[in-house]
């Protein structure tokens, strides 16, 4: 019997570059998906065919031989190794075909969705009870993608893809708390590709490690989190202990956390002020651009063109340094905005909210 599964990409509304700081994120799954179809083989070979935007490759994995990595980010093989190491008995071979309409290398979590959907199809083919558990799937995918290769990423993409919908995620050190938000956001989001490739791990490291080092440096004053500066403003005086470069990054994260909390209150009230939501997205992006330095001239051209044609707000999506961005707008203005930006040579698409990892008919 053939099994068909898929999982969504996501946009991060608030909390970009804050999941790995054990803070909070508000994200939405969108209707760009990674798909996989699988069927059992009579031998112990896992044969994977992958096709996507500008990518086509094949993996042949013999379960009777040690599975070694040909390169960093060898996520198909790492997913199998992680599953086996955690006691999931993969005893049969499978033919698995994978494809995607998610932009590759653009901050749209294409590698995460590939890993999530690959683990989902394996669990379905194995008929393992964890196939119904989005949190287990998210954590397995995180181990295969991030922990296995000691990469600097966080958990947002894995949870957003596995759970779907609109989520408020709180990343405590002990456990990630998942709060599905039932609020329906009026208007729409429009995704744009800057046509610039980026080095995700390099951008993540430049934004992540200086902040973690700064928090550690201020530990002697009782500071252990960005959250401390918001809950007790007396701690702000200690920022002068940091180098200027670290001060800028920490201050950007402090204001982005405040921005998220304002948005969280709005979503919890169920009364969405579209203009205010747009302003908060602009403010978040300003901190990412000026504080963390992850925007580019092309991203700024896209956003400014969209604003000139009626967009209410917008931001870079993902780790930054290229890739994709999106804007928020009234539906009546969406086509005008899309056309204006695409006329400058960029690719764009109007987005809808979508469900999480699932079995498809």
Coordinates of C-alpha atoms in Angstrom, one line a residue:
X1 CA 0.0 0.0 0.0
X2 CA 1.3 3.4 -1.0
X3 CA 1.4 6.1 1.7
X4 CA 1.2 9.8 0.8
X5 CA 2.1 12.5 3.4
X6 CA 3.0 16.2 3.4
X7 CA 4.0 19.0 5.7
X8 CA 3.9 22.8 5.5
X9 CA 6.4 25.6 5.4
X10 CA 5.9 28.5 7.7
X11 CA 6.2 32.2 8.2
X12 CA 7.5 33.6 11.5
X13 CA 5.3 36.5 12.5
X14 CA 7.1 37.4 15.7
X15 CA 10.2 36.1 17.6
X16 CA 12.6 35.7 14.7
X17 CA 16.0 34.7 16.1
X18 CA 14.6 34.2 19.5
X19 CA 13.7 30.5 19.7
X20 CA 17.3 29.5 20.4
X21 CA 17.4 32.1 23.2
X22 CA 14.6 30.1 25.0
X23 CA 12.1 32.8 24.3
X24 CA 8.9 32.8 22.4
X25 CA 7.7 32.7 18.8
X26 CA 4.4 33.3 17.0
X27 CA 4.4 31.4 13.6
X28 CA 1.9 30.3 11.0
X29 CA 2.0 27.3 8.7
X30 CA 1.4 28.2 5.1
X31 CA 0.2 26.3 2.0
X32 CA 3.6 25.6 0.5
X33 CA 4.3 22.0 1.3
X34 CA 6.9 19.2 1.1
X35 CA 5.4 15.9 0.0
X36 CA 6.5 12.2 0.2
X37 CA 5.0 9.0 -1.1
X38 CA 6.3 5.7 0.1
X39 CA 5.8 2.0 -0.4
X40 CA 7.4 -1.1 1.1
X41 CA 10.1 -3.1 -0.7
X42 CA 10.9 -6.8 -0.4
X43 CA 14.5 -6.1 0.5
X44 CA 16.3 -3.9 3.1
X45 CA 17.1 -1.0 0.8
X46 CA 15.7 2.5 1.3
X47 CA 15.6 4.2 -2.1
X48 CA 14.8 7.9 -1.9
X49 CA 14.2 10.1 -5.0
X50 CA 14.0 13.8 -4.3
X51 CA 12.8 16.5 -6.7
X52 CA 12.3 20.1 -6.0
X53 CA 13.1 23.6 -7.1
X54 CA 16.6 23.4 -8.8
X55 CA 17.3 20.1 -7.0
X56 CA 17.0 16.5 -8.0
X57 CA 18.9 13.7 -6.3
X58 CA 18.7 10.0 -5.4
X59 CA 19.8 8.2 -2.2
X60 CA 20.2 4.4 -2.0
X61 CA 20.6 3.3 1.7
X62 CA 21.4 -0.3 2.6
X63 CA 20.0 -1.0 6.1
X64 CA 22.5 -3.9 6.5
X65 CA 25.5 -1.6 6.2
X66 CA 26.7 1.3 8.5
X67 CA 25.0 4.5 7.4
X68 CA 27.8 7.2 7.1
X69 CA 27.4 10.8 6.1
X70 CA 28.7 12.0 2.8
X71 CA 28.5 15.7 3.9
X72 CA 27.2 17.9 6.6
X73 CA 23.4 18.3 6.5
X74 CA 22.9 14.8 5.2
X75 CA 19.4 14.7 6.6
X76 CA 17.9 11.7 4.9
X77 CA 20.6 9.4 6.4
X78 CA 20.7 11.2 9.7
X79 CA 16.9 10.8 10.1
X80 CA 17.3 7.0 9.7
X81 CA 20.3 7.0 12.2
X82 CA 18.3 9.0 14.8
X83 CA 15.2 6.8 14.5
X84 CA 17.3 3.6 14.9
X85 CA 19.3 5.1 17.8
X86 CA 16.0 5.9 19.6
X87 CA 14.7 2.4 19.3
X88 CA 12.5 2.7 16.2
X89 CA 12.9 -0.6 14.4
X90 CA 13.3 0.0 10.7
X91 CA 13.3 -3.6 9.5
X92 CA 12.2 -3.2 5.9
X93 CA 13.3 -1.3 2.8
X94 CA 11.1 1.3 1.1
X95 CA 10.8 3.2 -2.1
X96 CA 10.2 6.9 -1.2
X97 CA 9.5 9.7 -3.7
X98 CA 9.7 13.3 -2.4
X99 CA 8.9 16.6 -4.0
X100 CA 8.3 20.2 -2.9
X101 CA 7.0 23.6 -3.9
X102 CA 8.9 25.3 -1.1
X103 CA 11.7 27.6 -2.2
X104 CA 15.1 26.0 -1.4
X105 CA 17.7 27.9 0.6
X106 CA 15.4 30.9 1.0
X107 CA 14.6 30.9 4.7
X108 CA 11.4 28.8 4.2
X109 CA 12.6 25.8 6.2
X110 CA 12.9 23.5 3.2
X111 CA 15.4 21.3 5.0
X112 CA 13.3 21.1 8.1
X113 CA 10.1 20.2 6.1
X114 CA 12.1 17.6 4.2
X115 CA 13.2 16.0 7.4
X116 CA 9.8 16.2 9.0
X117 CA 8.0 14.7 6.1
X118 CA 10.7 11.9 5.7
X119 CA 10.3 10.9 9.3
X120 CA 6.5 11.1 9.0
X121 CA 6.4 8.8 5.9
X122 CA 8.8 6.3 7.7
X123 CA 6.6 6.2 10.8
X124 CA 3.5 5.7 8.6
X125 CA 5.1 2.9 6.6
X126 CA 6.2 1.3 9.9
X127 CA 2.7 1.8 11.3
X128 CA 4.4 3.2 14.5
X129 CA 2.0 4.9 17.0
X130 CA 4.2 8.0 17.1
X131 CA 3.0 8.7 13.5
X132 CA 0.1 10.6 15.2
X133 CA 2.3 12.6 17.6
X134 CA 3.4 16.0 16.1
X135 CA 5.6 16.8 19.0
X136 CA 7.5 13.5 18.7
X137 CA 7.9 14.1 15.0
X138 CA 9.1 17.7 15.6
X139 CA 11.7 16.6 18.1
X140 CA 13.0 13.7 16.0
X141 CA 13.4 16.0 13.1
X142 CA 15.3 18.5 15.3
X143 CA 17.7 15.8 16.4
X144 CA 18.3 14.7 12.8
X145 CA 18.7 18.2 11.4
X146 CA 20.3 20.2 14.1
X147 CA 21.6 18.1 17.0
X148 CA 23.2 15.4 14.8
X149 CA 25.4 18.0 13.0
X150 CA 25.8 20.4 15.9
X151 CA 24.2 23.2 13.9
X152 CA 23.0 26.5 15.6
X153 CA 19.3 26.4 14.7
X154 CA 16.3 26.3 17.0
X155 CA 13.1 24.4 17.3
X156 CA 10.6 26.9 15.7
X157 CA 10.6 25.4 12.2
X158 CA 10.1 21.8 13.4
X159 CA 7.1 22.6 15.7
X160 CA 5.5 25.0 13.2
X161 CA 5.7 22.4 10.4
X162 CA 4.6 19.4 12.5
X163 CA 1.7 21.2 14.3
X164 CA 0.5 23.6 11.6
X165 CA -2.0 26.4 12.0
X166 CA -1.1 29.6 14.0
X167 CA 1.1 28.8 17.0
X168 CA 2.5 30.5 20.0
X169 CA 5.6 28.6 21.1
X170 CA 7.5 29.2 24.4
X171 CA 10.9 27.6 24.4
X172 CA 11.7 26.8 28.0
X173 CA 15.0 25.0 28.7
X174 CA 13.1 21.9 30.0
X175 CA 10.2 21.8 27.5
X176 CA 8.7 23.7 24.6
X177 CA 5.1 24.8 25.4
X178 CA 2.8 24.7 22.4
X179 CA -0.3 27.0 22.4
X180 CA -2.4 26.8 19.2
X181 CA -4.0 30.2 18.6
X182 CA -7.6 30.1 17.3
X183 CA -7.5 33.8 16.2
X184 CA -8.2 34.4 12.5
X185 CA -6.0 37.1 11.1
X186 CA -7.8 39.3 8.6
X187 CA -6.3 40.2 5.3
X188 CA -3.5 38.1 3.8
X189 CA 0.3 37.6 3.6
X190 CA 2.3 37.8 0.4
X191 CA 5.6 35.9 0.2
X192 CA 8.5 37.2 -2.0
X193 CA 11.7 35.6 -3.0
X194 CA 14.7 38.1 -3.1
X195 CA 16.4 35.7 -5.5
X196 CA 19.5 35.8 -3.2
X197 CA 20.9 32.6 -1.8
X198 CA 22.1 32.7 1.8
X199 CA 24.3 30.7 4.2
X200 CA 21.8 29.8 6.9
X201 CA 24.4 28.4 9.4
X202 CA 26.7 31.5 9.0
X203 CA 23.8 34.0 9.5
X204 CA 22.5 32.0 12.5
X205 CA 25.9 31.9 14.1
X206 CA 26.5 35.6 13.7
X207 CA 23.1 36.5 15.3
X208 CA 23.0 33.8 17.9
X209 CA 26.4 33.4 19.6
X210 CA 27.2 37.1 20.3
X211 CA 23.9 37.3 22.2
X212 CA 24.4 34.1 24.1
X213 CA 27.9 35.2 25.0
X214 CA 26.6 38.6 26.2
X215 CA 24.0 36.9 28.4
X216 CA 26.7 34.7 29.9
X217 CA 28.9 37.8 30.4
X218 CA 26.1 39.5 32.4
X219 CA 25.4 36.4 34.4
X220 CA 27.3 37.8 37.5
X221 CA 24.6 40.5 37.7
X222 CA 21.8 38.0 37.9
X223 CA 20.8 38.1 34.2
X224 CA 20.1 34.8 32.5
X225 CA 17.7 35.7 29.7
X226 CA 16.6 38.5 27.4
X227 CA 13.3 38.2 29.2
X228 CA 15.0 39.5 32.4
X229 CA 15.5 43.0 30.8
X230 CA 11.8 43.2 30.1
X231 CA 10.5 42.0 33.4
X232 CA 13.0 44.1 35.4
X233 CA 14.1 47.3 33.6
X234 CA 16.8 47.9 36.3
X235 CA 18.9 45.3 34.5
X236 CA 19.2 47.7 31.5
X237 CA 21.9 49.6 33.2
X238 CA 24.2 46.6 32.9
X239 CA 24.1 46.7 29.1
X240 CA 27.0 49.3 29.2
X241 CA 29.2 46.5 30.4
X242 CA 29.0 44.9 27.0
X243 CA 30.9 45.9 23.9
X244 CA 29.0 48.2 21.5
X245 CA 28.5 45.4 19.0
X246 CA 26.9 43.1 21.6
X247 CA 24.8 45.9 23.0
X248 CA 23.2 46.5 19.6
X249 CA 22.3 42.9 19.2
X250 CA 21.0 42.5 22.8
X251 CA 18.9 45.7 22.5
X252 CA 17.4 44.4 19.2
X253 CA 16.4 41.2 20.9
X254 CA 14.9 43.0 23.9
X255 CA 12.7 45.1 21.7
X256 CA 11.7 42.2 19.5
X257 CA 10.6 40.3 22.7
X258 CA 8.5 43.4 23.7
X259 CA 7.0 43.4 20.2
X260 CA 6.0 39.8 20.4
X261 CA 4.3 40.3 23.8
X262 CA 2.2 43.2 22.3
X263 CA 1.2 41.0 19.4
X264 CA 0.4 38.1 21.7
X265 CA -2.0 40.3 23.7
X266 CA -3.7 41.4 20.4
X267 CA -4.1 37.8 19.3
X268 CA -5.4 36.7 22.7
X269 CA -8.1 39.4 22.6
X270 CA -9.4 38.2 19.3
X271 CA -9.7 41.8 18.1
X272 CA -7.1 42.2 15.4
X273 CA -6.2 45.8 14.4
X274 CA -4.7 45.3 10.9
X275 CA -2.8 48.6 10.9
X276 CA -1.3 47.9 14.3
X277 CA -0.3 44.4 13.3
X278 CA 1.4 45.9 10.3
X279 CA 3.3 48.4 12.5
X280 CA 4.5 45.6 14.8
X281 CA 5.8 43.6 11.8
X282 CA 7.7 46.7 10.6
X283 CA 9.1 47.3 14.0
X284 CA 10.3 43.6 14.3
X285 CA 11.9 43.8 10.9
X286 CA 13.7 47.1 11.8
X287 CA 15.4 45.4 14.7
X288 CA 16.4 42.4 12.5
X289 CA 17.8 44.8 9.9
X290 CA 19.5 47.4 12.1
X291 CA 20.3 45.3 15.2
X292 CA 21.1 41.9 13.9
X293 CA 22.1 43.0 10.4
X294 CA 20.3 40.2 8.5
X295 CA 18.5 42.2 5.8
X296 CA 19.8 43.0 2.3
X297 CA 19.3 45.8 -0.2
X298 CA 17.0 43.5 -2.3
X299 CA 14.9 42.7 0.7
X300 CA 14.5 46.4 1.4
X301 CA 13.6 47.1 -2.2
X302 CA 10.8 44.5 -2.0
X303 CA 9.4 45.8 1.2
X304 CA 9.5 49.4 0.2
X305 CA 7.8 48.7 -3.1
X306 CA 5.1 46.7 -1.3
X307 CA 4.6 49.6 1.2
X308 CA 4.2 52.1 -1.7
X309 CA 1.4 49.9 -3.1
X310 CA -0.6 49.5 0.1
X311 CA 1.2 46.8 2.3
X312 CA 0.7 47.4 6.0
X313 CA 3.9 45.8 7.2
X314 CA 6.4 43.1 6.6
X315 CA 9.6 41.4 7.5
X316 CA 12.3 39.1 6.4
X317 CA 11.4 35.4 6.9
X318 CA 13.8 33.0 8.4
X319 CA 17.4 33.5 9.3
X320 CA 18.0 36.3 6.8
X321 CA 20.9 37.4 4.7
X322 CA 18.9 36.8 1.6
X323 CA 16.1 34.4 0.9
X324 CA 12.4 35.3 1.4
X325 CA 10.4 38.1 3.0
X326 CA 6.7 38.7 3.2
X327 CA 4.3 41.5 3.7
X328 CA 0.9 41.8 5.4
X329 CA -2.0 43.5 3.5
X330 CA -5.7 43.9 3.1
X331 CA -6.9 41.3 0.6
X332 CA -8.2 44.1 -1.7
X333 CA -4.6 45.4 -2.2
X334 CA -2.9 42.0 -2.5
X335 CA -2.8 41.6 -6.3
X336 CA -1.6 45.2 -6.8
X337 CA 1.2 44.6 -4.3
X338 CA 2.1 41.3 -5.9
X339 CA 2.2 42.8 -9.4
X340 CA 4.2 45.8 -8.4
X341 CA 7.0 43.7 -6.8
X342 CA 7.0 41.0 -9.5
X343 CA 7.3 43.7 -12.1
X344 CA 10.8 44.4 -10.6
X345 CA 11.8 40.8 -11.4
X346 CA 11.0 39.1 -8.1
X347 CA 8.8 36.0 -7.5
X348 CA 5.8 36.2 -5.2
X349 CA 2.8 34.3 -4.0
X350 CA -0.3 35.1 -1.9
X351 CA -0.4 32.8 1.1
X352 CA -3.0 30.9 3.0
X353 CA -2.8 29.4 6.5
X354 CA -2.5 25.6 6.4
X355 CA -2.5 22.4 8.6
X356 CA 0.5 20.6 9.9
X357 CA 2.1 17.3 8.9
X358 CA -0.6 14.9 7.6
X359 CA -1.5 11.9 5.6
X360 CA -2.9 13.0 2.2
X361 CA -5.5 11.2 0.0

